Every structure is written in C-alpha cells, then in structure tokens.
mmCIF file of C-alpha atoms and ligand atoms in Angstrom:
data_model
loop_
_atom_site.group_PDB
_atom_site.id
_atom_site.type_symbol
_atom_site.label_atom_id
_atom_site.label_comp_id
_atom_site.label_asym_id
_atom_site.label_seq_id
_atom_site.Cartn_x
_atom_site.Cartn_y
_atom_site.Cartn_z
ATOM 1 C CA MET A 192 80.182 78.571 131.064
ATOM 2 C CA ILE A 193 79.622 74.850 131.567
ATOM 3 C CA LYS A 194 75.932 73.977 131.679
ATOM 4 C CA ARG A 195 74.788 71.417 134.187
ATOM 5 C CA ARG A 196 73.073 68.424 132.574
ATOM 6 C CA ARG A 197 71.506 65.265 133.870
ATOM 7 C CA GLY A 198 74.778 63.395 133.421
ATOM 8 C CA TRP A 199 78.275 64.751 133.239
ATOM 9 C CA SER A 200 78.954 67.599 130.811
ATOM 10 C CA GLY A 201 81.252 67.114 127.835
ATOM 11 C CA VAL A 202 84.080 68.977 129.533
ATOM 12 C CA GLU A 203 83.751 66.889 132.669
ATOM 13 C CA ARG A 204 83.946 63.713 130.621
ATOM 14 C CA ASN A 205 86.956 65.046 128.717
ATOM 15 C CA VAL A 206 88.758 65.619 131.974
ATOM 16 C CA TRP A 207 87.898 62.141 133.123
ATOM 17 C CA TYR A 208 89.317 60.613 129.931
ATOM 18 C CA PHE A 209 92.329 62.917 130.100
ATOM 19 C CA VAL A 210 93.083 61.733 133.607
ATOM 20 C CA GLN A 211 92.588 58.079 132.750
ATOM 21 C CA GLN A 212 94.959 58.411 129.804
ATOM 22 C CA ALA A 213 97.504 60.255 131.908
ATOM 23 C CA LYS A 214 97.269 57.609 134.607
ATOM 24 C CA ARG A 215 97.836 54.850 132.084
ATOM 25 C CA LYS A 216 100.913 56.541 130.638
ATOM 26 C CA ALA A 217 102.337 58.308 133.600
ATOM 27 C CA THR A 218 105.240 57.553 135.833
ATOM 28 C CA SER A 219 104.604 57.949 139.545
ATOM 29 C CA VAL A 220 105.997 61.486 139.353
ATOM 30 C CA ALA A 221 103.570 62.456 136.629
ATOM 31 C CA LEU A 222 100.784 60.896 138.660
ATOM 32 C CA SER A 223 101.366 63.218 141.534
ATOM 33 C CA VAL A 224 101.155 66.152 139.119
ATOM 34 C CA VAL A 225 97.840 64.959 137.729
ATOM 35 C CA GLY A 226 96.644 64.657 141.293
ATOM 36 C CA PRO A 227 93.196 64.330 142.634
ATOM 37 C CA VAL A 228 90.566 63.619 140.061
ATOM 38 C CA ARG A 229 88.207 60.686 140.545
ATOM 39 C CA ARG A 230 85.963 58.688 138.238
ATOM 40 C CA PRO A 231 82.702 60.357 137.172
ATOM 41 C CA PRO A 232 79.988 59.875 139.771
ATOM 42 C CA ARG A 233 77.348 57.274 139.015
ATOM 43 C CA GLN A 234 73.872 58.664 138.561
ATOM 44 C CA SER A 235 72.878 57.795 142.111
ATOM 45 C CA GLU A 236 75.989 59.521 143.451
ATOM 46 C CA GLN A 237 75.389 62.583 141.281
ATOM 47 C CA ARG A 238 72.022 63.012 142.892
ATOM 48 C CA GLY A 239 73.685 62.971 146.257
ATOM 49 C CA ALA A 240 76.248 65.498 145.081
ATOM 50 C CA ALA A 241 73.622 67.861 143.738
ATOM 51 C CA ARG A 242 72.029 67.841 147.160
ATOM 52 C CA VAL A 243 75.044 69.200 148.959
ATOM 53 C CA PRO A 244 74.237 72.901 148.820
ATOM 54 C CA HIS A 245 70.457 72.564 148.947
ATOM 55 C CA GLY A 246 68.463 74.772 151.205
ATOM 56 C CA VAL A 247 71.414 77.077 151.758
ATOM 57 C CA ALA A 248 70.183 80.456 150.776
ATOM 58 C CA ALA A 249 66.599 79.755 151.645
ATOM 59 C CA SER A 250 67.359 80.122 155.298
ATOM 60 C CA LEU A 251 70.175 82.395 156.339
ATOM 61 C CA SER A 252 68.422 82.750 159.656
ATOM 62 C CA ARG A 253 68.270 78.975 160.165
ATOM 63 C CA ARG A 254 71.944 78.429 159.434
ATOM 64 C CA THR A 255 72.798 76.856 162.714
ATOM 65 C CA GLN A 256 70.335 74.012 162.120
ATOM 66 C CA PRO A 257 71.466 71.879 159.170
ATOM 67 C CA THR A 258 68.592 71.214 156.763
ATOM 68 C CA PRO A 259 67.671 67.505 156.650
ATOM 69 C CA LEU A 260 68.543 65.791 153.367
ATOM 70 C CA LYS A 261 65.724 65.501 150.853
ATOM 71 C CA THR A 262 65.238 63.261 147.852
ATOM 72 C CA ALA A 263 66.633 64.620 144.580
ATOM 73 C CA ARG A 264 63.137 65.533 143.383
ATOM 74 C CA GLU A 265 62.210 67.360 146.592
ATOM 75 C CA SER A 266 65.505 69.148 146.436
ATOM 76 C CA GLU A 267 64.969 70.305 142.844
ATOM 77 C CA THR A 268 61.482 71.613 143.602
ATOM 78 C CA ARG A 269 62.697 73.460 146.635
ATOM 79 C CA HIS A 270 65.441 75.065 144.603
ATOM 80 C CA ARG A 271 63.207 76.274 141.837
ATOM 81 C CA HIS A 272 61.087 78.145 144.328
ATOM 82 C CA ARG A 273 63.446 79.264 147.011
ATOM 83 C CA ALA A 274 67.112 79.268 146.025
ATOM 84 C CA SER A 275 68.812 82.653 145.925
ATOM 85 C CA PRO A 276 70.732 83.900 142.887
ATOM 86 C CA ILE A 277 73.901 83.048 144.823
ATOM 87 C CA LEU A 278 72.971 79.413 145.065
ATOM 88 C CA ARG A 279 71.833 79.091 141.450
ATOM 89 C CA HIS A 280 75.285 80.323 140.464
ATOM 90 C CA THR A 281 76.885 77.446 142.366
ATOM 91 C CA ARG A 282 74.745 74.776 140.803
ATOM 92 C CA THR A 283 76.219 75.296 137.328
ATOM 93 C CA GLN A 284 79.705 74.333 138.486
ATOM 94 C CA PRO A 285 81.237 70.986 137.565
ATOM 95 C CA PHE A 286 82.119 68.379 140.143
ATOM 96 C CA PHE A 287 85.534 66.732 140.457
ATOM 97 C CA CYS A 288 87.267 65.304 143.483
ATOM 98 C CA GLY A 289 89.062 62.329 144.960
ATOM 99 C CA ALA A 290 92.549 60.946 144.416
ATOM 100 C CA ALA A 291 94.645 57.849 144.503
ATOM 101 C CA GLU A 292 97.948 59.095 145.903
ATOM 102 C CA MET A 293 97.458 61.361 148.871
ATOM 103 C CA ALA A 294 99.319 62.846 151.781
ATOM 104 C CA LYS A 295 98.289 61.165 155.009
ATOM 105 C CA VAL A 296 96.912 64.288 156.611
ATOM 106 C CA PRO A 297 95.707 63.539 160.153
ATOM 107 C CA VAL A 298 92.023 64.231 160.714
ATOM 108 C CA ILE A 299 91.243 65.774 164.095
ATOM 109 C CA ASP A 300 87.735 65.930 165.500
ATOM 110 C CA LEU A 301 87.716 69.227 167.373
ATOM 111 C CA ARG A 302 84.909 68.007 169.625
ATOM 112 C CA LEU A 303 87.283 65.412 171.046
ATOM 113 C CA THR A 304 90.250 67.651 171.797
ATOM 114 C CA GLY A 305 91.069 69.146 175.193
ATOM 115 C CA ALA A 306 89.918 67.441 178.359
ATOM 116 C CA ALA A 307 87.543 65.207 176.340
ATOM 117 C CA SER A 308 90.414 63.197 174.869
ATOM 118 C CA PRO A 309 94.108 63.668 175.700
ATOM 119 C CA GLU A 310 94.880 61.242 172.834
ATOM 120 C CA GLU A 311 93.166 63.473 170.259
ATOM 121 C CA SER A 312 95.009 66.525 171.636
ATOM 122 C CA ALA A 313 98.300 64.646 171.339
ATOM 123 C CA ARG A 314 97.474 63.774 167.711
ATOM 124 C CA LEU A 315 96.757 67.440 167.045
ATOM 125 C CA ARG A 316 100.107 68.503 168.472
ATOM 126 C CA GLU A 317 102.026 65.746 166.692
ATOM 127 C CA ALA A 318 100.443 66.695 163.348
ATOM 128 C CA CYS A 319 101.638 70.291 163.808
ATOM 129 C CA GLU A 320 105.115 69.183 164.835
ATOM 130 C CA ARG A 321 105.620 66.620 162.058
ATOM 131 C CA LEU A 322 103.720 67.665 158.912
ATOM 132 C CA GLY A 323 102.559 71.163 159.852
ATOM 133 C CA CYS A 324 99.063 70.486 158.657
ATOM 134 C CA PHE A 325 95.946 68.560 159.591
ATOM 135 C CA ARG A 326 92.270 68.436 158.767
ATOM 136 C CA VAL A 327 89.523 69.345 161.215
ATOM 137 C CA THR A 328 86.004 68.048 161.524
ATOM 138 C CA GLY A 329 83.546 68.830 164.310
ATOM 139 C CA HIS A 330 84.320 72.550 163.875
ATOM 140 C CA GLY A 331 80.720 73.738 164.176
ATOM 141 C CA ALA A 332 80.551 75.724 160.903
ATOM 142 C CA PRO A 333 77.272 74.663 159.219
ATOM 143 C CA PRO A 334 77.623 73.081 155.745
ATOM 144 C CA GLU A 335 74.990 75.500 154.424
ATOM 145 C CA LEU A 336 77.169 78.454 155.327
ATOM 146 C CA LEU A 337 80.209 76.910 153.621
ATOM 147 C CA ALA A 338 78.252 76.244 150.429
ATOM 148 C CA GLU A 339 76.767 79.713 150.410
ATOM 149 C CA MET A 340 80.131 81.337 151.007
ATOM 150 C CA LYS A 341 81.618 79.423 148.121
ATOM 151 C CA ALA A 342 78.830 80.686 145.883
ATOM 152 C CA ALA A 343 79.278 84.247 147.181
ATOM 153 C CA VAL A 344 82.979 84.050 146.379
ATOM 154 C CA ARG A 345 82.226 83.114 142.792
ATOM 155 C CA LEU A 346 80.022 86.178 142.483
ATOM 156 C CA LEU A 347 82.730 88.395 143.989
ATOM 157 C CA PHE A 348 85.222 87.176 141.425
ATOM 158 C CA ASP A 349 82.740 88.039 138.685
ATOM 159 C CA LEU A 350 82.776 91.705 139.766
ATOM 160 C CA PRO A 351 84.310 94.147 137.281
ATOM 161 C CA ASP A 352 88.061 94.675 137.533
ATOM 162 C CA ASP A 353 87.790 98.240 138.816
ATOM 163 C CA ALA A 354 85.613 97.092 141.736
ATOM 164 C CA LYS A 355 88.145 94.393 142.667
ATOM 165 C CA ARG A 356 90.994 96.883 142.501
ATOM 166 C CA ARG A 357 89.228 99.051 145.100
ATOM 167 C CA ASN A 358 90.164 96.276 147.556
ATOM 168 C CA THR A 359 93.521 97.880 148.373
ATOM 169 C CA ASP A 360 96.276 96.622 150.714
ATOM 170 C CA VAL A 361 96.118 97.279 154.461
ATOM 171 C CA ILE A 362 99.427 95.486 154.877
ATOM 172 C CA PRO A 363 101.450 94.311 151.859
ATOM 173 C CA GLY A 364 99.556 91.591 149.985
ATOM 174 C CA SER A 365 96.327 91.835 151.970
ATOM 175 C CA GLY A 366 94.293 93.456 149.163
ATOM 176 C CA TYR A 367 93.515 92.493 145.587
ATOM 177 C CA VAL A 368 96.191 90.326 143.988
ATOM 178 C CA ALA A 369 95.999 90.298 140.196
ATOM 179 C CA PRO A 370 97.486 87.483 138.088
ATOM 180 C CA SER A 371 101.255 88.005 137.910
ATOM 181 C CA ALA A 372 104.262 86.654 136.044
ATOM 182 C CA THR A 373 104.940 84.222 138.938
ATOM 183 C CA ASN A 374 101.337 83.142 139.489
ATOM 184 C CA ALA A 375 99.679 83.799 136.144
ATOM 185 C CA LEU A 376 96.556 81.746 136.858
ATOM 186 C CA TYR A 377 95.982 83.057 140.365
ATOM 187 C CA GLU A 378 93.850 85.974 141.517
ATOM 188 C CA ALA A 379 92.870 86.870 145.108
ATOM 189 C CA PHE A 380 90.944 89.294 147.265
ATOM 190 C CA GLY A 381 91.785 90.142 150.807
ATOM 191 C CA LEU A 382 90.461 91.636 153.984
ATOM 192 C CA LEU A 383 92.123 92.712 157.183
ATOM 193 C CA ASP A 384 90.922 92.481 159.913
ATOM 194 C CA ALA A 385 88.317 89.743 159.441
ATOM 195 C CA ALA A 386 87.874 89.628 163.229
ATOM 196 C CA ALA A 387 86.495 93.199 163.144
ATOM 197 C CA PRO A 388 82.888 93.416 161.856
ATOM 198 C CA ALA A 389 83.457 97.038 160.754
ATOM 199 C CA ASP A 390 86.331 95.952 158.502
ATOM 200 C CA VAL A 391 84.201 93.209 156.975
ATOM 201 C CA ASP A 392 81.459 95.789 156.277
ATOM 202 C CA ALA A 393 83.959 98.187 154.731
ATOM 203 C CA PHE A 394 85.367 95.426 152.510
ATOM 204 C CA CYS A 395 81.898 94.602 151.134
ATOM 205 C CA ALA A 396 80.855 98.241 150.785
ATOM 206 C CA ARG A 397 83.974 99.173 148.837
ATOM 207 C CA LEU A 398 83.321 96.338 146.391
ATOM 208 C CA ASP A 399 79.682 97.342 146.164
ATOM 209 C CA ALA A 400 78.814 93.697 146.813
ATOM 210 C CA PRO A 401 75.122 92.686 146.529
ATOM 211 C CA PRO A 402 73.279 92.586 149.910
ATOM 212 C CA GLY A 403 73.017 88.767 149.949
ATOM 213 C CA VAL A 404 76.764 88.449 149.433
ATOM 214 C CA ARG A 405 77.470 90.939 152.237
ATOM 215 C CA GLU A 406 75.316 89.006 154.630
ATOM 216 C CA THR A 407 77.051 85.755 153.743
ATOM 217 C CA VAL A 408 80.573 87.202 154.005
ATOM 218 C CA LYS A 409 79.767 88.689 157.412
ATOM 219 C CA ALA A 410 78.284 85.473 158.774
ATOM 220 C CA TYR A 411 81.195 83.480 157.393
ATOM 221 C CA ALA A 412 83.892 85.790 158.784
ATOM 222 C CA GLU A 413 82.270 85.670 162.196
ATOM 223 C CA LYS A 414 81.992 81.885 162.241
ATOM 224 C CA MET A 415 85.471 81.315 160.856
ATOM 225 C CA HIS A 416 86.906 83.614 163.486
ATOM 226 C CA ASP A 417 85.333 81.376 166.131
ATOM 227 C CA VAL A 418 86.807 78.316 164.408
ATOM 228 C CA ILE A 419 90.321 79.723 164.079
ATOM 229 C CA VAL A 420 90.417 80.881 167.710
ATOM 230 C CA ASP A 421 89.158 77.474 168.808
ATOM 231 C CA VAL A 422 91.828 75.634 166.795
ATOM 232 C CA ALA A 423 94.621 77.910 168.071
ATOM 233 C CA GLY A 424 93.452 77.529 171.676
ATOM 234 C CA LYS A 425 93.305 73.754 171.389
ATOM 235 C CA LEU A 426 96.743 73.626 169.828
ATOM 236 C CA ALA A 427 98.191 75.832 172.585
ATOM 237 C CA SER A 428 96.484 73.701 175.210
ATOM 238 C CA SER A 429 97.919 70.512 173.643
ATOM 239 C CA MET A 430 101.370 72.100 174.051
ATOM 240 C CA GLY A 431 100.848 72.705 177.749
ATOM 241 C CA LEU A 432 99.999 76.429 177.778
ATOM 242 C CA ASP A 433 97.585 77.395 180.512
ATOM 243 C CA GLN A 434 94.308 79.199 180.044
ATOM 244 C CA GLU A 435 95.723 82.650 180.676
ATOM 245 C CA GLU A 436 98.577 82.188 178.211
ATOM 246 C CA ARG A 437 96.347 80.973 175.406
ATOM 247 C CA CYS A 438 93.245 83.122 175.796
ATOM 248 C CA SER A 439 94.568 86.074 173.809
ATOM 249 C CA PHE A 440 94.026 84.448 170.390
ATOM 250 C CA LYS A 441 90.625 86.062 170.015
ATOM 251 C CA ASP A 442 92.327 89.477 169.848
ATOM 252 C CA TRP A 443 94.872 88.490 167.222
ATOM 253 C CA PRO A 444 94.164 90.094 163.814
ATOM 254 C CA CYS A 445 92.905 87.823 161.050
ATOM 255 C CA GLN A 446 93.472 88.112 157.355
ATOM 256 C CA PHE A 447 90.806 86.711 155.112
ATOM 257 C CA ARG A 448 91.594 85.797 151.514
ATOM 258 C CA ILE A 449 89.586 84.288 148.702
ATOM 259 C CA ASN A 450 91.591 82.654 145.950
ATOM 260 C CA LYS A 451 90.623 81.924 142.373
ATOM 261 C CA TYR A 452 92.603 79.856 139.902
ATOM 262 C CA ASN A 453 91.673 80.655 136.308
ATOM 263 C CA TYR A 454 92.333 77.259 134.777
ATOM 264 C CA THR A 455 91.752 76.262 131.158
ATOM 265 C CA GLU A 456 92.427 73.150 129.085
ATOM 266 C CA ASP A 457 95.869 74.571 128.230
ATOM 267 C CA THR A 458 96.936 75.030 131.846
ATOM 268 C CA VAL A 459 96.458 71.475 133.139
ATOM 269 C CA GLY A 460 99.735 70.336 134.715
ATOM 270 C CA SER A 461 101.086 73.850 135.298
ATOM 271 C CA SER A 462 101.532 75.799 138.526
ATOM 272 C CA GLY A 463 98.498 77.400 140.171
ATOM 273 C CA VAL A 464 100.415 79.055 142.967
ATOM 274 C CA GLN A 465 104.110 78.866 143.765
ATOM 275 C CA VAL A 466 105.716 76.962 146.637
ATOM 276 C CA HIS A 467 105.269 78.973 149.824
ATOM 277 C CA THR A 468 104.662 78.851 153.534
ATOM 278 C CA ASP A 469 101.992 81.043 155.068
ATOM 279 C CA SER A 470 103.530 83.892 157.067
ATOM 280 C CA SER A 471 100.792 83.621 159.720
ATOM 281 C CA PHE A 472 100.501 81.655 162.952
ATOM 282 C CA LEU A 473 98.004 79.283 161.388
ATOM 283 C CA THR A 474 95.589 79.115 158.468
ATOM 284 C CA VAL A 475 92.122 77.616 158.164
ATOM 285 C CA LEU A 476 91.463 76.713 154.541
ATOM 286 C CA GLN A 477 88.148 75.857 152.968
ATOM 287 C CA GLU A 478 89.275 73.998 149.878
ATOM 288 C CA ASP A 479 87.442 73.661 146.598
ATOM 289 C CA GLU A 480 85.825 70.290 147.190
ATOM 290 C CA CYS A 481 85.392 69.849 143.421
ATOM 291 C CA VAL A 482 88.888 70.644 142.149
ATOM 292 C CA GLY A 483 92.005 69.354 143.893
ATOM 293 C CA GLY A 484 95.598 70.356 143.243
ATOM 294 C CA LEU A 485 96.898 71.475 146.631
ATOM 295 C CA GLU A 486 100.149 69.720 147.533
ATOM 296 C CA VAL A 487 102.124 69.770 150.774
ATOM 297 C CA LEU A 488 105.787 68.981 151.278
ATOM 298 C CA ASP A 489 106.226 65.908 153.445
ATOM 299 C CA PRO A 490 109.375 66.554 155.551
ATOM 300 C CA ALA A 491 109.886 62.789 155.931
ATOM 301 C CA THR A 492 110.417 62.266 152.194
ATOM 302 C CA GLY A 493 111.129 65.777 150.865
ATOM 303 C CA GLU A 494 108.374 65.194 148.270
ATOM 304 C CA PHE A 495 105.260 67.171 147.484
ATOM 305 C CA VAL A 496 102.130 65.068 147.877
ATOM 306 C CA PRO A 497 98.572 65.943 146.840
ATOM 307 C CA VAL A 498 96.044 66.658 149.563
ATOM 308 C CA ASP A 499 92.576 65.391 148.816
ATOM 309 C CA PRO A 500 89.810 67.908 149.477
ATOM 310 C CA VAL A 501 87.171 66.650 151.899
ATOM 311 C CA ALA A 502 83.887 68.553 151.756
ATOM 312 C CA GLY A 503 82.752 69.970 155.073
ATOM 313 C CA SER A 504 86.182 69.819 156.720
ATOM 314 C CA PHE A 505 88.930 72.457 156.869
ATOM 315 C CA LEU A 506 92.625 72.083 156.270
ATOM 316 C CA ILE A 507 94.816 73.755 158.897
ATOM 317 C CA ASN A 508 98.354 74.889 158.014
ATOM 318 C CA ILE A 509 101.037 76.051 160.413
ATOM 319 C CA GLY A 510 102.794 79.191 159.160
ATOM 320 C CA ASP A 511 106.082 80.970 159.934
ATOM 321 C CA VAL A 512 104.748 82.764 163.018
ATOM 322 C CA GLY A 513 103.647 79.364 164.354
ATOM 323 C CA THR A 514 107.208 78.103 164.063
ATOM 324 C CA ALA A 515 108.744 81.192 165.680
ATOM 325 C CA TRP A 516 106.123 81.428 168.463
ATOM 326 C CA SER A 517 106.611 77.734 169.370
ATOM 327 C CA ASN A 518 110.397 78.141 169.508
ATOM 328 C CA GLY A 519 110.711 75.864 166.496
ATOM 329 C CA ARG A 520 108.426 73.065 167.722
ATOM 330 C CA LEU A 521 105.683 73.568 165.137
ATOM 331 C CA HIS A 522 106.457 72.941 161.476
ATOM 332 C CA ASN A 523 105.618 75.631 158.901
ATOM 333 C CA VAL A 524 104.378 73.529 156.015
ATOM 334 C CA LYS A 525 105.560 74.294 152.480
ATOM 335 C CA HIS A 526 102.746 73.962 149.993
ATOM 336 C CA ARG A 527 101.802 74.765 146.415
ATOM 337 C CA VAL A 528 98.860 74.413 144.073
ATOM 338 C CA ARG A 529 98.954 72.615 140.706
ATOM 339 C CA CYS A 530 96.319 72.833 137.985
ATOM 340 C CA VAL A 531 94.674 69.419 137.705
ATOM 341 C CA ALA A 532 91.510 70.253 135.763
ATOM 342 C CA PRO A 533 90.446 72.759 133.099
ATOM 343 C CA VAL A 534 87.830 74.415 135.303
ATOM 344 C CA PRO A 535 88.150 77.371 137.679
ATOM 345 C CA ARG A 536 89.126 76.504 141.252
ATOM 346 C CA ILE A 537 88.410 78.570 144.331
ATOM 347 C CA SER A 538 89.562 78.352 147.928
ATOM 348 C CA ILE A 539 88.883 80.460 151.002
ATOM 349 C CA ALA A 540 91.555 81.111 153.606
ATOM 350 C CA MET A 541 91.479 82.690 157.048
ATOM 351 C CA PHE A 542 94.868 83.466 158.586
ATOM 352 C CA LEU A 543 95.389 84.063 162.306
ATOM 353 C CA LEU A 544 98.343 86.375 161.913
ATOM 354 C CA ALA A 545 100.186 87.306 165.093
ATOM 355 C CA PRO A 546 99.601 88.865 168.529
ATOM 356 C CA LYS A 547 97.623 92.091 168.595
ATOM 357 C CA ASP A 548 100.704 94.247 169.248
ATOM 358 C CA GLY A 549 102.485 92.508 166.350
ATOM 359 C CA ARG A 550 105.310 91.244 168.560
ATOM 360 C CA VAL A 551 106.176 87.595 167.963
ATOM 361 C CA SER A 552 108.165 85.899 170.704
ATOM 362 C CA ALA A 553 108.054 82.358 172.128
ATOM 363 C CA PRO A 554 106.448 82.159 175.594
ATOM 364 C CA GLU A 555 108.851 81.137 178.393
ATOM 365 C CA THR A 556 107.060 77.753 178.607
ATOM 366 C CA PHE A 557 108.717 76.777 175.330
ATOM 367 C CA VAL A 558 112.227 77.855 176.294
ATOM 368 C CA ASP A 559 114.567 75.872 178.560
ATOM 369 C CA ALA A 560 118.126 74.604 178.733
ATOM 370 C CA ASP A 561 117.408 71.866 176.205
ATOM 371 C CA ARG A 562 115.559 74.229 173.908
ATOM 372 C CA PRO A 563 117.256 77.634 174.065
ATOM 373 C CA ARG A 564 115.483 80.579 172.461
ATOM 374 C CA ARG A 565 115.776 80.069 168.714
ATOM 375 C CA TYR A 566 114.466 83.369 167.284
ATOM 376 C CA LYS A 567 114.785 86.986 168.329
ATOM 377 C CA ALA A 568 111.485 88.727 169.051
ATOM 378 C CA PHE A 569 110.217 90.393 165.882
ATOM 379 C CA ASN A 570 107.386 92.499 164.578
ATOM 380 C CA TYR A 571 104.968 90.660 162.263
ATOM 381 C CA ASP A 572 104.543 93.462 159.718
ATOM 382 C CA ASP A 573 108.336 93.862 159.472
ATOM 383 C CA TYR A 574 108.670 90.119 158.974
ATOM 384 C CA ARG A 575 106.089 90.149 156.220
ATOM 385 C CA ARG A 576 107.898 92.976 154.458
ATOM 386 C CA LEU A 577 111.181 91.082 154.840
ATOM 387 C CA ARG A 578 109.693 88.007 153.160
ATOM 388 C CA MET A 579 108.339 90.070 150.308
ATOM 389 C CA SER A 580 111.357 92.267 149.695
ATOM 390 C CA ASN A 581 113.693 89.285 149.470
ATOM 391 C CA GLY A 582 111.247 87.104 147.563
ATOM 392 C CA GLU A 583 111.508 84.575 150.403
ATOM 393 C CA HIS A 584 108.033 83.114 150.350
ATOM 394 C CA ALA A 585 108.799 79.673 151.741
ATOM 395 C CA GLY A 586 109.916 80.400 155.303
ATOM 396 C CA GLU A 587 113.555 81.153 154.428
ATOM 397 C CA ALA A 588 113.313 84.572 156.068
ATOM 398 C CA LEU A 589 112.994 82.957 159.519
ATOM 399 C CA ALA A 590 116.687 82.063 159.355
ATOM 400 C CA ARG A 591 117.474 85.808 159.338
ATOM 401 C CA LEU A 592 115.828 86.103 162.749
ATOM 402 C CA GLU A 593 117.727 83.360 164.535
ATOM 403 C CA ALA A 594 118.871 84.355 168.016
HETATM 404 O O1 AKG B 133 94.155 77.333 147.232
HETATM 405 C C1 AKG B 133 94.681 76.574 148.036
HETATM 406 O O2 AKG B 133 94.323 75.395 148.169
HETATM 407 C C2 AKG B 133 95.807 77.058 148.900
HETATM 408 C C3 AKG B 133 95.817 78.529 149.073
HETATM 409 C C4 AKG B 133 96.973 78.985 149.879
HETATM 410 O O3 AKG B 133 97.937 78.295 150.055
HETATM 411 C C5 AKG B 133 96.947 80.331 150.486
HETATM 412 O O4 AKG B 133 95.970 81.073 150.307
HETATM 413 O O5 AKG B 133 97.922 80.665 151.183
HETATM 414 FE FE1 FE2 B 134 99.201 79.120 151.595
#
C-alpha cells in the first residue's frame, strides 16, 4: 500500500522519472504507449487535489448540494472528524493524470443540448457519427457521489475472492470477470439490471457489502441511470427522432460494471484490456482520473490515441447496438486500455444495452432510398452470445447481421 505523504510518495516520483526518461528516449509510437502521465503537482496544486473528495461521506443526504471548497487545513480537520471509512480508503491513493498527445474528444455540455442550443446538439451527433465517443459535462451527477463511488469500488475489489465469485452472470459476461489469459491484469464485477433497484440491492446483498457501500452503489446506480437516459434521449433528438420514438430509453436494461486493473512496476507498457467495442447502445464511463491509459481508435487515421481523463466528466462510447439501431450512422468506437503506471486503476461503466424486448432494429426514420436497411433485426442476447462464441469483441459480428 502506498502511504500518502506531504509531498509525492517514492513510487509516484519513480513513475514521474520513468515517464520523463521514456519521453526523452521514445519515438512518437512509444509516446502514445506511455500515454497520459503529467508532471508531479506543485505543493499548491496538491492541496487542491487533496480537496477533491472532501466532505463526500459526511453528507450522503446532502449529495445534491456540492460542498463549498475549503482551505486545505479546514479540509483536513473536517476529514479527521467526519470522513467515513470509505473516504479514508480513497485518500491513500496516488495521483497521476494529464497527457501531451491526446485524442480530440469533443466535450458536450448536456445543459446546452436540445432546444437550448441546436449547435451543441449537432456537435453531439457529429461526435457519435465520426469518432463514436465524446465527453459530457453538465450531467448533474454531484462530484461527491462520484468520489464516494470510486472509494466504494475500491472496497468492493478488496472483498475476498469467494464473495466476488458470488456475483454470477445474468447474461454472459455480466457477472464477476476474473483475470484471464487475454486480460491478465483486468478484473471486473457486474450487475444487471442497474435500472432496477431490486437488482442493485440483490447485487450488494450477495456480496455482503458494508451498509455504507450499499447506500453509495444504490445512489450511484440511480443517478447514472438518469444520466444515461438523458444522454440517449439527447442523441436521439439530435438525430431527428420525435419524443414518442425516443422516450423508451428509460425502460432499456442497463448493465453496470466496475473494472480494476492490477498494475505493477513490471506491467507498465502492457495491455490492460484488449481492443474491443462495447456491445451496448451506449456506455457512460467514469474514468480513473488519476491513472490514464484508455485509448480510442481514430477512424480518420486508423491509429489508437490516448484519451485524457477529466475529473467530474464522463466519457460516452457508442457500441454495436448504437451502430445497428442507427442504421449505420453512429460509429461503434474501438478502444483498449494500456498500463501507463504501476498503480491500480479503476473505472466504472454503465451500459444502456438494448430495447426492453431485446429486439434491435433501426426505426423507419433512419431508413430511406439513400440509406436502405443495413442490418436484419436481431435479439441483443443472441448478438452478445455470437460475439463471445466467435471471439469477435471489436464489432466484427455486426457484419454477420447485414441485411
Ligand atoms: O477502463 C476503461 O477505461 C475502459 C473500460 C471499458 O472499455 C469497458 O468497461 O468496456
Ligand atoms: Fe469498453
């Protein structure tokens, strides 16, 4: 365990020097592998960073009202007296972020989309058509909740193996995923359906999660469901679907997955998770704002480019169902994760899977003489099985469903 000190810890400094050395020596290709690690924060910046999660656990009931920032000293005092065990766990983690060479991921302010700004809606649609991913701000999820969820996730991953293995599949791959030959550093937990409070309860109960963690997971699932439905509705609206056509998203099942990457000094530069597309309609990802390494394939260049984490925002990915449902208009983004630092990395994903009845088919609005129907209607669970049985994790299986 890395202890938090007044300055950077030895390991943090080692990583900094490792990255500087790599940058000096590397070719541009190697640079993109090293990815997003920034200089150590100055003391004044570190104080700011330490403030990020403050006040989180002290006020679950006041989550909707962000706590005003305090001085570093006020913050420390408050923590000593009021922080929950969940939060104290977070505060021992190291802090890395930033990058030099990044994908230009459009940032969409959700408050501006829809009638408020046709330009912002057009940017949202274009991002999904070109790159298949974008970042959202103005999503309404309080920073305290995000910080607390991240801390809760760390505690869940510390549960004994037999507890984690009780998180069994509802559909293939939705339960506990142990490190494997393909993704040796990667471990994940899952939950389906995160839109159903009873399923969220059952997930926590089966793990025997501590009460504070349960409360956090429930609040998070509820809020993230609101966010994912909002994003999907705004995307559909930007594509010209009317209210009636787009209002069903709230009934679509959601998969929730927490990911952990067990990185060490020996794994820097290796794969965290293989190249894949998400099978879902779209994904909302809360990245690890301290450890980068996510890369997306830019269709314009055919190259993978690092995506810089931005605390407080979410990354949205279009998945295979998004491409099929839009009759090929939306781009299912290929992505992967590389190990860029010798410290554990976590991320939290919510997937809006497919219509409630599982049937994926492009609405008539997207089909005309210029754009004939591209895919046969299919069942989502069958599609997921198809991807898995053929080892086609990067959208290849869609070609089997062409009309
Ligand atoms: O950990 C990440 O940043 C990406 C995770 C991911 O791609 C996934 O859960 O599908
Ligand atoms: Fe993914």
